[in-house]
Coordinates of C-alpha atoms and ligand atoms in Angstrom, one line a residue:
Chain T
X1 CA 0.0 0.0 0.0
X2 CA 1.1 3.2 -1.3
X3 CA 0.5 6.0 1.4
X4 CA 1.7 10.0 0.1
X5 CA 2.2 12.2 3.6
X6 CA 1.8 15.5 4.0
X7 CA 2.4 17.4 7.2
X8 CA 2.7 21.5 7.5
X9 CA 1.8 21.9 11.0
X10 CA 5.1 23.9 12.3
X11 CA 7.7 25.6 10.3
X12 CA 8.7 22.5 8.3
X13 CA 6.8 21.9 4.5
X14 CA 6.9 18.2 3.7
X15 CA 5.8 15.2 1.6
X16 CA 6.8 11.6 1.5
X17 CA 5.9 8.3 -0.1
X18 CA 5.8 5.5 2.3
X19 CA 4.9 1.8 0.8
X20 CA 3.5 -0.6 4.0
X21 CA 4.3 1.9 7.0
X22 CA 7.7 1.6 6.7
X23 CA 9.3 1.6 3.4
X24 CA 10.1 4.5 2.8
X25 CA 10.4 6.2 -0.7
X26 CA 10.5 9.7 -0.7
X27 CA 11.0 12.0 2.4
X28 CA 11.2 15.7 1.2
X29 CA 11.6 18.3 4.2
X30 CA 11.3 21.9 3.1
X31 CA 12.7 23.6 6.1
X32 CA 11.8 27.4 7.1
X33 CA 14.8 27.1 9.8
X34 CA 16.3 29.7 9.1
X35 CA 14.2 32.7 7.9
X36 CA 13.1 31.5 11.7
X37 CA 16.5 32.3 13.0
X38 CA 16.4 35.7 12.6
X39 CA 12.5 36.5 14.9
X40 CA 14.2 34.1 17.6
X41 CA 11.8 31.8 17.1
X42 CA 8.6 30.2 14.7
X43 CA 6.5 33.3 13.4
X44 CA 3.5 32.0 12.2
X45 CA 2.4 33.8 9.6
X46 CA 5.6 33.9 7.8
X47 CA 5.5 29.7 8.6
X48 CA 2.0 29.7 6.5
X49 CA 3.3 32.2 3.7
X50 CA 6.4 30.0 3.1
X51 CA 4.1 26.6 3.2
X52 CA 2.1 28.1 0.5
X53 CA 4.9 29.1 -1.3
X54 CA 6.7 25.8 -1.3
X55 CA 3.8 23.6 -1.2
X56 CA 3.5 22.3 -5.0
X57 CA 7.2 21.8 -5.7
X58 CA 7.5 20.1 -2.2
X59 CA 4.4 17.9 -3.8
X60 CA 6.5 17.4 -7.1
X61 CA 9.8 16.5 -5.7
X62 CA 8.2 13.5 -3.1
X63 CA 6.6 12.3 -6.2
X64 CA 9.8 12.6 -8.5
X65 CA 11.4 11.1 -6.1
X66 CA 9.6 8.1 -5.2
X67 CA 9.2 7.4 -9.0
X68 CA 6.2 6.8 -8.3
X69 CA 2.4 8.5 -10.5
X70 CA -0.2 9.6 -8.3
X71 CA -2.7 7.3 -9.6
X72 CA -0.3 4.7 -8.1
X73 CA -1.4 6.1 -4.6
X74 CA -3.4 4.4 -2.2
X75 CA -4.0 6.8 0.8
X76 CA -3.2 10.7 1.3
X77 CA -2.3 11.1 5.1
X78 CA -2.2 14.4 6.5
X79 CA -1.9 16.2 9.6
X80 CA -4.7 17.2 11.3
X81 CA -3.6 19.0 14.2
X82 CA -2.6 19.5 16.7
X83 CA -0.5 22.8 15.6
X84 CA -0.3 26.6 13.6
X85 CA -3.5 26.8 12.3
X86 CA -2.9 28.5 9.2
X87 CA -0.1 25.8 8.4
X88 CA -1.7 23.1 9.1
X89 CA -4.4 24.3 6.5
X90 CA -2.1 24.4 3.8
X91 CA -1.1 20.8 4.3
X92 CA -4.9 19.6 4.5
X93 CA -6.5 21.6 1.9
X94 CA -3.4 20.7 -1.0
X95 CA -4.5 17.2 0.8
X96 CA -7.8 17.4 -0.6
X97 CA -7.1 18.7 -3.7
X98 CA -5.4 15.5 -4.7
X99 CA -7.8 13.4 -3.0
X100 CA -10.7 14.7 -5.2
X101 CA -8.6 14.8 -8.3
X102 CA -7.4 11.2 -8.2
X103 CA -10.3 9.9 -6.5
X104 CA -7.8 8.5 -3.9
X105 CA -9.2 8.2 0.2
X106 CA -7.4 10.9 3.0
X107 CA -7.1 10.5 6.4
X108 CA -6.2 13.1 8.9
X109 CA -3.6 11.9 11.7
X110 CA -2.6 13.3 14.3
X111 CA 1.0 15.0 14.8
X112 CA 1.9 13.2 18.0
X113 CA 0.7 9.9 16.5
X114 CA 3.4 10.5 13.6
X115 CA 6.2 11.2 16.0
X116 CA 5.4 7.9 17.6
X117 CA 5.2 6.0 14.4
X118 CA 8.4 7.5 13.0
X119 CA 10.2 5.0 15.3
X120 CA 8.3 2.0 13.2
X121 CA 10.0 3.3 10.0
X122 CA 13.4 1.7 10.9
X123 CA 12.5 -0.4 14.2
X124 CA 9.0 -1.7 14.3
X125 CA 6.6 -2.1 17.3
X126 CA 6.4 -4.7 19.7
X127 CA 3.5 -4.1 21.9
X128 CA 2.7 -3.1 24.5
X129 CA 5.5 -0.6 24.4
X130 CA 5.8 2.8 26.4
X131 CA 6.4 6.0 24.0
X132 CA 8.4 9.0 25.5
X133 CA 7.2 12.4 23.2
X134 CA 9.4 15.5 23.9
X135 CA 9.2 18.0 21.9
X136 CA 8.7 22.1 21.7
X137 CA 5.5 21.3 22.5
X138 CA 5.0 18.0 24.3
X139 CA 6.0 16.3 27.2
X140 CA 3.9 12.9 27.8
X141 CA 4.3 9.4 28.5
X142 CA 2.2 7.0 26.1
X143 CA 1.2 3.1 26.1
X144 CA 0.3 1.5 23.6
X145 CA -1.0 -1.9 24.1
X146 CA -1.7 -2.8 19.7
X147 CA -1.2 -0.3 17.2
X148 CA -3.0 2.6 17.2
X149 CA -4.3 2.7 20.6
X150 CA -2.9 5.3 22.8
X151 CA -3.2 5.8 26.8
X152 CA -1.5 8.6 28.0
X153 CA 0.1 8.2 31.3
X154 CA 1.0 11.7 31.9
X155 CA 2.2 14.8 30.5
X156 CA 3.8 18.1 31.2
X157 CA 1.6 20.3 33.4
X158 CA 3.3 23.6 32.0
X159 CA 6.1 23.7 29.8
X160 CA 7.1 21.4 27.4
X161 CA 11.0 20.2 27.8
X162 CA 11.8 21.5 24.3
X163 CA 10.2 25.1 24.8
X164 CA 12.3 25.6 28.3
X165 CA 15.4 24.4 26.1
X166 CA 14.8 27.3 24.1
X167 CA 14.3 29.5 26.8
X168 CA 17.5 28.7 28.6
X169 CA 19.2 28.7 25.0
X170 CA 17.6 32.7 25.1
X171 CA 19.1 34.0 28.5
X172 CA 22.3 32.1 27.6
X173 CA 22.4 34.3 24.7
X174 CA 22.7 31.1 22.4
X175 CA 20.8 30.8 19.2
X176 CA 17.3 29.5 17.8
X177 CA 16.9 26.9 18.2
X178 CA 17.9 26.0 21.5
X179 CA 17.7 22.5 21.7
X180 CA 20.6 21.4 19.9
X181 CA 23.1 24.1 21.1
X182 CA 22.7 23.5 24.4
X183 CA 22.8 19.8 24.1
X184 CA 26.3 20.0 22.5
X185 CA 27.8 23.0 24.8
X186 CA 26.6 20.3 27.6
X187 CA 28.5 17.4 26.3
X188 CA 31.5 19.4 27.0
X189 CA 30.4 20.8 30.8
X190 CA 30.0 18.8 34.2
X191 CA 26.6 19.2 36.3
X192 CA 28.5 21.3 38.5
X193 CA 25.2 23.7 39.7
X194 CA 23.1 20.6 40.5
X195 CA 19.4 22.0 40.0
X196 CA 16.4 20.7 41.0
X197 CA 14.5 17.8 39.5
X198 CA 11.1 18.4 39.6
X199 CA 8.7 16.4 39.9
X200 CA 11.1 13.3 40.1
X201 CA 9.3 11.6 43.1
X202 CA 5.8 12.5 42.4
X203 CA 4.0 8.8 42.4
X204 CA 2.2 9.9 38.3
X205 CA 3.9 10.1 35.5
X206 CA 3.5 13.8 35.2
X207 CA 6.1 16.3 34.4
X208 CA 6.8 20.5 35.2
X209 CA 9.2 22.3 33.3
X210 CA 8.4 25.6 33.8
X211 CA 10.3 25.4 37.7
X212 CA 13.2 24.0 36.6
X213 CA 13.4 27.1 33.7
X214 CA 12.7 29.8 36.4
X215 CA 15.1 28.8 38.8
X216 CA 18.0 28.1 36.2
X217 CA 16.7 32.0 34.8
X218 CA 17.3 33.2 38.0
X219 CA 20.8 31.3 38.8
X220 CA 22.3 32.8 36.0
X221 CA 20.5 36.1 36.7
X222 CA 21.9 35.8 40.0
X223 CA 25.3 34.5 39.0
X224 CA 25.7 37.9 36.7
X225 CA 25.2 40.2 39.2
X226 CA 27.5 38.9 41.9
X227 CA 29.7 39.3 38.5
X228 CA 30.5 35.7 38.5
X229 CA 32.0 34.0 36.0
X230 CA 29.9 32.0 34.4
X231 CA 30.5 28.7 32.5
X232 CA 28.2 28.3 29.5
X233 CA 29.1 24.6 29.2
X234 CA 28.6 23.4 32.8
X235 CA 25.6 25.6 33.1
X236 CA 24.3 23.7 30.0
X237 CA 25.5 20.9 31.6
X238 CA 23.8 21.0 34.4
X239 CA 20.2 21.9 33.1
X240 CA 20.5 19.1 30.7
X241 CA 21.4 16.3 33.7
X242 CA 18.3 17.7 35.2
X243 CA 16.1 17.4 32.3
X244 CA 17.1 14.0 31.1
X245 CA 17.0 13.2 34.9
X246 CA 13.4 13.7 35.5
X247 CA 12.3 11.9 32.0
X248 CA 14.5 8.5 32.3
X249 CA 13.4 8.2 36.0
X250 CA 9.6 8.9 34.9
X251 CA 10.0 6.4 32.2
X252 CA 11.5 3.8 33.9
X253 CA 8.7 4.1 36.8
X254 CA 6.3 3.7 33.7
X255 CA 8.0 0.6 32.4
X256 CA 8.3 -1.1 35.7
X257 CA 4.5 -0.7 36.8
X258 CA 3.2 -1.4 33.0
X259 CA 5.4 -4.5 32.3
X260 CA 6.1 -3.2 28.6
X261 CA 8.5 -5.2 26.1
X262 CA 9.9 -1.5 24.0
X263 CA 10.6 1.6 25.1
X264 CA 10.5 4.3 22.3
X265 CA 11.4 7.9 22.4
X266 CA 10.0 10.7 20.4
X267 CA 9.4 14.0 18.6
X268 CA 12.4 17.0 18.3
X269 CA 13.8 16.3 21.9
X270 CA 14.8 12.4 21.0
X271 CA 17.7 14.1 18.9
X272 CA 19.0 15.1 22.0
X273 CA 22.8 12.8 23.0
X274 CA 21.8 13.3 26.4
X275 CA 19.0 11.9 26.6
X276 CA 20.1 9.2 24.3
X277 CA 22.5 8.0 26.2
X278 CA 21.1 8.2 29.7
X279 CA 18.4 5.7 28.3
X280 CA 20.5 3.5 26.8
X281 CA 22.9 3.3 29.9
X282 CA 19.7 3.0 32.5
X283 CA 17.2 0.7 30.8
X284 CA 19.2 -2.5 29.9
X285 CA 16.3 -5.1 30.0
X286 CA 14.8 -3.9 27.3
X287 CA 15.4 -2.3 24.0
X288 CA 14.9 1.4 23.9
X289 CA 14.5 2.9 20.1
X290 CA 14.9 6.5 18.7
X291 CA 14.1 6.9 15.7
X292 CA 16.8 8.0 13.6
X293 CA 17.7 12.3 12.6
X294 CA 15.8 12.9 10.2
X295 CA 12.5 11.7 12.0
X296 CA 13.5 13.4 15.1
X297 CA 12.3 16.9 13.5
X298 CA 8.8 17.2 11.9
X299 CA 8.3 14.7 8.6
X300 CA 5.8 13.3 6.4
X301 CA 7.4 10.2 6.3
X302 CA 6.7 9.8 10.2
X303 CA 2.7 11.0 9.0
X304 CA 2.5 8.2 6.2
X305 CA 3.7 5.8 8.6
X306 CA 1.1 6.4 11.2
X307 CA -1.7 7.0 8.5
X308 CA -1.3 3.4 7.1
X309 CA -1.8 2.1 10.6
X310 CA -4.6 4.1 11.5
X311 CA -6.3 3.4 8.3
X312 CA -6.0 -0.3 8.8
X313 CA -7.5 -0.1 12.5
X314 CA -10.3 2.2 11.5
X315 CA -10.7 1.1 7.9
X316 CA -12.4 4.5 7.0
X317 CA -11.6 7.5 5.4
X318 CA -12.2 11.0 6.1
X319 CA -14.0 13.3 3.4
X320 CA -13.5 16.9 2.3
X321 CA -14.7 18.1 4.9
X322 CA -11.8 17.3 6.8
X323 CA -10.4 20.5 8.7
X324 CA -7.0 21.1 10.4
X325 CA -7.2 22.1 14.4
X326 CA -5.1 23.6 16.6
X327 CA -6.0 21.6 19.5
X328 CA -6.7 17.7 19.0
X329 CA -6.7 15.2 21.5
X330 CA -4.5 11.7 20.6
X331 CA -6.6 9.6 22.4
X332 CA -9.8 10.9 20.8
Chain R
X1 CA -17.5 17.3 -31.3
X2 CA -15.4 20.7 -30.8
X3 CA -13.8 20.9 -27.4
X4 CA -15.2 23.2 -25.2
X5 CA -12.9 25.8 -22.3
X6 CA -14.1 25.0 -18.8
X7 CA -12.9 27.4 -16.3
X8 CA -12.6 27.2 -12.9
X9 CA -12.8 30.9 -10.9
X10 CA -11.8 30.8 -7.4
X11 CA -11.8 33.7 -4.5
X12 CA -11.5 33.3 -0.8
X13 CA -9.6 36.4 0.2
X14 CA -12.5 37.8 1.9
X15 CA -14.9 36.0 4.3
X16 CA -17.0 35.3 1.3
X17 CA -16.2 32.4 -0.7
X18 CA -16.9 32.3 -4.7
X19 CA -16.4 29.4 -7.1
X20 CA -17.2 29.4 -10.7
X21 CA -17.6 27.4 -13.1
X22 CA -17.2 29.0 -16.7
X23 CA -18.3 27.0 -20.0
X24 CA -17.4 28.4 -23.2
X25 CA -17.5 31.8 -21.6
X26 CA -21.1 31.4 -20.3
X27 CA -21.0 30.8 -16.0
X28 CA -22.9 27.7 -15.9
X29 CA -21.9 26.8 -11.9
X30 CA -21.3 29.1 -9.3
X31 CA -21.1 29.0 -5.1
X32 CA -21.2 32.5 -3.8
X33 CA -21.8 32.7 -0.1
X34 CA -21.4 35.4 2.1
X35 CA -20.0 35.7 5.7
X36 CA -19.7 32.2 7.1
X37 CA -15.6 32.1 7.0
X38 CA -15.4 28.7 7.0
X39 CA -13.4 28.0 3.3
X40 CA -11.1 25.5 4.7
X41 CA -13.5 23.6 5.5
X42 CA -16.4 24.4 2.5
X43 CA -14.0 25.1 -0.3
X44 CA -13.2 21.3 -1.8
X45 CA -17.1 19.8 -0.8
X46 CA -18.3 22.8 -2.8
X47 CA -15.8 22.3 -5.9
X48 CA -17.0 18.9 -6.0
X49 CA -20.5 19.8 -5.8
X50 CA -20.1 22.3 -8.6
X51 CA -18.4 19.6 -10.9
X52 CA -20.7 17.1 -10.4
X53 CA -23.8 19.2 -11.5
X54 CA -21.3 19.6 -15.0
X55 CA -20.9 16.0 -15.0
X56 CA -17.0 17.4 -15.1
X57 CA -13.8 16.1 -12.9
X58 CA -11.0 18.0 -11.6
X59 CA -9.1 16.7 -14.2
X60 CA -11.5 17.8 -17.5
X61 CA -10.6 21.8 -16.5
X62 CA -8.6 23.5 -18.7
X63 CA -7.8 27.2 -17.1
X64 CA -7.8 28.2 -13.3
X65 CA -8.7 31.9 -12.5
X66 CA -7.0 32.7 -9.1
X67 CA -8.5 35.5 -6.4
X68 CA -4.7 36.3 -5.6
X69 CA -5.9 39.2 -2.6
X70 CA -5.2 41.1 -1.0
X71 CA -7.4 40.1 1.9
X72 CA -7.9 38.0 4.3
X73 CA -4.5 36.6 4.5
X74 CA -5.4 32.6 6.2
X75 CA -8.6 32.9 3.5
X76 CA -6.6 34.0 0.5
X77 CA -3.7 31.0 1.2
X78 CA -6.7 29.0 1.2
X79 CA -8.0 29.1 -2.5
X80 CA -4.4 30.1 -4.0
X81 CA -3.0 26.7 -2.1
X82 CA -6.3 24.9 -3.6
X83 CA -5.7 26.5 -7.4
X84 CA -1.9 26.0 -7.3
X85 CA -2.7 22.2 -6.8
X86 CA -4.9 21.5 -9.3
X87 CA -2.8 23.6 -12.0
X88 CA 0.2 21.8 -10.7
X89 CA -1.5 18.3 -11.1
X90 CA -3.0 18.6 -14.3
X91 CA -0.5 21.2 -15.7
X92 CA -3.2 23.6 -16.9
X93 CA -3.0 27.5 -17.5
X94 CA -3.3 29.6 -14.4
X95 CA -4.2 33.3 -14.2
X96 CA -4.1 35.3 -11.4
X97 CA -6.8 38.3 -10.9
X98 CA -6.9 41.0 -7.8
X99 CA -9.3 39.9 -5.3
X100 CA -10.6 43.6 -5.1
X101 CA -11.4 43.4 -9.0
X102 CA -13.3 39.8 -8.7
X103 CA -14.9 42.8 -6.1
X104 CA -15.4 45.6 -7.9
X105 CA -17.3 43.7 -11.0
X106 CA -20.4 43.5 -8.9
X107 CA -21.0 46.9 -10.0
X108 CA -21.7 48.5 -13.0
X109 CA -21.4 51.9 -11.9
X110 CA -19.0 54.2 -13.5
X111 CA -16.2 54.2 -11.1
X112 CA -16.2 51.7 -8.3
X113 CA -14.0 51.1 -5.2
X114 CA -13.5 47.9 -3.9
X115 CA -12.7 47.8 -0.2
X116 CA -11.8 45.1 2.5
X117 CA -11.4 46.4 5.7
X118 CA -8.1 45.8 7.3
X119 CA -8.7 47.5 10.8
X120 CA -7.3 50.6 12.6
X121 CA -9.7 52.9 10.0
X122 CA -7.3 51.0 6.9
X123 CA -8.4 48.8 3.9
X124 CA -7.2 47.8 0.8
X125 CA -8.8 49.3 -1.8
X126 CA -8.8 49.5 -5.2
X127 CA -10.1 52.2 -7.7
X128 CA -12.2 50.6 -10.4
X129 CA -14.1 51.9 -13.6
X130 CA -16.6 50.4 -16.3
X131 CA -16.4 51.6 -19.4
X132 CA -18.5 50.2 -22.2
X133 CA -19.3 47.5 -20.3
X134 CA -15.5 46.5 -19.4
X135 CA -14.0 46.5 -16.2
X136 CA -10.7 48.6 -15.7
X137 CA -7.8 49.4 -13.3
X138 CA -7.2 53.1 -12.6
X139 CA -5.1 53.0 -9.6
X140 CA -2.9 49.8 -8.4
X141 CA -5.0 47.9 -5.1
X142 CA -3.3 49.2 -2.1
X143 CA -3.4 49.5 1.8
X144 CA -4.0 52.5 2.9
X145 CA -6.4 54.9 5.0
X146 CA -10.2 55.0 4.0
X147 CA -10.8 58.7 4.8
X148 CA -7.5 59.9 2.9
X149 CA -8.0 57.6 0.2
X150 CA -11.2 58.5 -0.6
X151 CA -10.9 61.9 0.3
X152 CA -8.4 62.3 -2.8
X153 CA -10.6 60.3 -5.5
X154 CA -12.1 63.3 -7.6
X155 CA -15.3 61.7 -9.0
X156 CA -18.0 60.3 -7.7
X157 CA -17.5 56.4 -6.5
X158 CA -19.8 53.3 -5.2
X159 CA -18.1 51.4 -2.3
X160 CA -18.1 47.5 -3.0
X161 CA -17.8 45.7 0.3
X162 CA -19.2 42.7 -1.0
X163 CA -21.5 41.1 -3.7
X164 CA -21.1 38.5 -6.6
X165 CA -18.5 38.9 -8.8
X166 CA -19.6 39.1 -12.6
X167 CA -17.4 36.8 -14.3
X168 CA -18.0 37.6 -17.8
X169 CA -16.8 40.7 -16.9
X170 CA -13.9 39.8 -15.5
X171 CA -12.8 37.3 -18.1
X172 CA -13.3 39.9 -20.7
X173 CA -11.0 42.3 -19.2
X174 CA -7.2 42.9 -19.5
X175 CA -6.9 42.3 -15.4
X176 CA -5.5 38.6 -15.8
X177 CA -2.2 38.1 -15.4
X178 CA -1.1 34.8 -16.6
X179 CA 1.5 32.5 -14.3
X180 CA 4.0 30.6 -15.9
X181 CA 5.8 29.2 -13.2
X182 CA 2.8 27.5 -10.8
X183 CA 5.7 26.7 -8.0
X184 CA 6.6 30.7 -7.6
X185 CA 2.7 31.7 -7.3
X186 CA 2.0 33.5 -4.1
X187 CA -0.7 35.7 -2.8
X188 CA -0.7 39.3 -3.2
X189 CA -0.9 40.2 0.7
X190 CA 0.2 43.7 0.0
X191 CA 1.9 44.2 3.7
X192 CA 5.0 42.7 5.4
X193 CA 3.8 40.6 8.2
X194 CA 4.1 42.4 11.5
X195 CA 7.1 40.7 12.7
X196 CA 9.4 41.6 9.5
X197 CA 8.0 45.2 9.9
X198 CA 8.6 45.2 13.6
X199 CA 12.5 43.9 12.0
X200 CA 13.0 46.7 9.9
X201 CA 12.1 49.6 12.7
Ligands
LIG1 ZN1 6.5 17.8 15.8

């Protein structure tokens, strides 16, 4: 079965060809990175001018590249929500389009189930497994018992881990995004300031962020004017042990109490080395899968993916009336 | 059996949606509804609709006529994103028109000014004339202020807010403006968005 993806919700514009979930064909990521850069962060309505913009030759290259006809097509996936509004109805309505010209069924899916799914691409699923999402703007624990059923265990109560990355990244003076700078300033730093790890011994699998970003905001504000020297990659260092602390811990809790066989992490903040190797050095027993860079960040490859499956468990379409939100529920 | 043109207009830069569907120069389709804001959601159940009472596919169209804006900015990505795919897919002729002249057309009065509020006493407007039963530009659709713009317009003017566009009007006049390159096609927004303004300062 030949699925085409399609997901705009963020700042990335893209379009893949997946054949059965996981063979992937085409993957073409249109990234607005770095017209980004320069607002210190995602401005929306320049994310939905550029998706317009790029959306048809996005479309064209996927194709061209999969070698594939779109009459060959079996399924149009496309993100639904949750995200920018006025991106994610780019991605939906150019959905449509070729829905009704080729006569081929569409399904919207949900951005959270793709991140999920993107670890099926190159690892599979063995269920019941426990998914970790981190990302700009998630932080929850998932199991999944079959696939495409998804009980979330807990989730951020405030912040997600990826936003207060970039808000450290900000009042370290580091660029957009944060994320990855910090991560690799903290591979050369000790935890040396030993922050707090909130929420690390609450008995649910809930997280807080927004703490944890306040007090290291006020440490350094703190630190500058006592005039003391500050070390960017220890300071990194630190926030990052504290971060990856609180999620390993959590997820191990969740393993142990839910007896699952695969432990998979992901969404923007499973790129992160620290995280990646804390979970690989803590939970032994079992195998613990990210999937690999280029599903980390947004991808219609990861959208395809989850679009076969949950066209298989529902085994119905969606019509043209289908909409984008910027709130959805994955459990829904 | 001599082939016939079928083309497709499309406009959602305002809260109004309008789809057309043009045989051989005569309008034998058209959705024009007013106020419900909703085109992400009506715009494709609509095309089909007006297809199907042709007995026409997506694929039997042989020009699109594009509502390019300025206007609503999420509305007007809407129907350009929607006529930039089917151009694309079936690698037919695209033309874009301003979304203030599908506007003005509506009237037949000597000079017209099409206007879509912006907010802050602003709009964009545009200063419209028929003559001899032709539709024509006389100054370039811009943002601006309504009192000062109007306040420099020397003849007397009907305001167009709204209202069906006349197609055969618009397809007879010299406001098309043909695309060549479907990839590059973009909306006319007319303004910067805030935060490349706020950039600039
Ligand atoms: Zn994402």
């Amino acid at each position: 079965m030949y699925v085409l993806g399609v997901e705009t919700s963020c700042d990335e514009t893209s379009v893949s060809v997946v054949k059965d979930g996981s063979e992937v064909l085409s993957n073409v990521v249109l990234s607005q990175i770095d017209i980004h850069r320069e607002f210190g962060g995602v401005v929306p309505e320049i994310a939905s001018r550029e998706h317009v913009k790029g959306i048809t030759y996005v479309f064209d290259k996927a194709i061209n590249d999969a070698k594939i006809k779109y009459e060959d097509l079996d399924l149009i996936a496309v993100t639904k929500g949750p995200g920018l509004i006025g991106s994610l109805l780019i991605g939906v309505n150019a959905a449509k389009v070729i829905s009704l010209n080729y006569n081929i069924p569409i399904i919207g899916v949900h951005h959270i189930a793709g991140h999920i799914y993107a670890n099926y691409i190159d690892n599979g699923m063995d269920f019941p497994l426990l998914a970790l999402v981190v990302s700009g703007g998630h932080t929850e624990l998932i199991l999944m018992k079959e696939h495409y059923d998804f009980q979330k265990l807990g989730e951020t109560q405030d912040d997600a881990v990826g936003e207060a990355y970039d808000k450290v990244a900000r009042v370290l003076g580091l660029s957009y995004p944060g994320g990855p700078i910090v991560d690799k300033l903290a591979n050369l730093g000790k935890d040396t300031l030993k922050f707090p790890r909130p929420m690390i011994d609450s008995k649910d699998f809930n997280f807080s962020f927004s703490g944890l970003k306040s007090h290291v905001i006020n440490v350094h504000h703190n630190m500058l004017q006592r005039k003391e020297e500050i070390n960017v990659e220890d300071f990194c260092a630190s926030f990052q042990e504290a971060v990856t602390d609180v999620l390993v811990n959590k997820t191990i809790q969740a393993k142990e109490k839910f007896n699952v066989k695969q432990i998979i992490v992901a969404g923007g903040v499973a790129a992160n080395s620290g995280l990646r190797k804390k979970m690989k050095e803590m939970i032994t027993d079992i195998p613990v899968y990210f999937p690999k860079m280029a599903y980390c960040t947004d991808n219609a490859a990861m959208i395809a993916a989850a679009g076969y499956f949950q066209y298989k468990k529902q085994n119905q379409a969606d019509d043209l009336l289908l909409n984008g939100k910027s709130r959805l529920d994955l459990e829904g | 059996m001599k082939k016939s043109l079928k083309q497709l207009v499309i406009d959602t830069a305002t809260k109004n949606i309008f789809l057309s569907l043009v045989i051989d120069g005569v309008e034998k389709q058209f959705v024009y509804e007013e106020g419900i804001n909703n085109h992400s959601v009506t715009i494709m159940p609509y095309l089909e609709q007006v297809l199907k009472e042709e007995n026409l596919t997506l694929k039997e169209l042989d020009e699109i006529i594009i509502g390019i804006g300025p206007g609503s900015y999420t509305g007007v990505r809407i129907g350009v994103t929607v006529a930039k795919m089917i151009s694309y897919l079936n690698n037919i002729n695209i033309y874009t028109i301003s979304s203030l002249a599908l506007m003005a057309s509506y009237s037949n009065k000597p000079f017209v000014l099409a206007l879509i509020d912006a907010r802050r006493g602003n709009a964009f407007m545009g200063l419209y004339k028929n003559v001899s039963g032709k539709l024509k530009i006389i100054e370039d659709d811009s943002l601006a202020n309504i009192e000062n713009y109007k306040s420099q317009i020397k003849v007397d003017f009907e305001i167009v807010e709204s209202g069906k566009p006349d197609v055969s009007k618009v397809l007879k006049s010299d406001l098309l403006t043909k695309i060549d390159e479907i990839h590059s096609l973009t909306p006319n927004y007319l303004r910067d968005t805030e935060a490349e303004r706020n950039l600039k300062k």
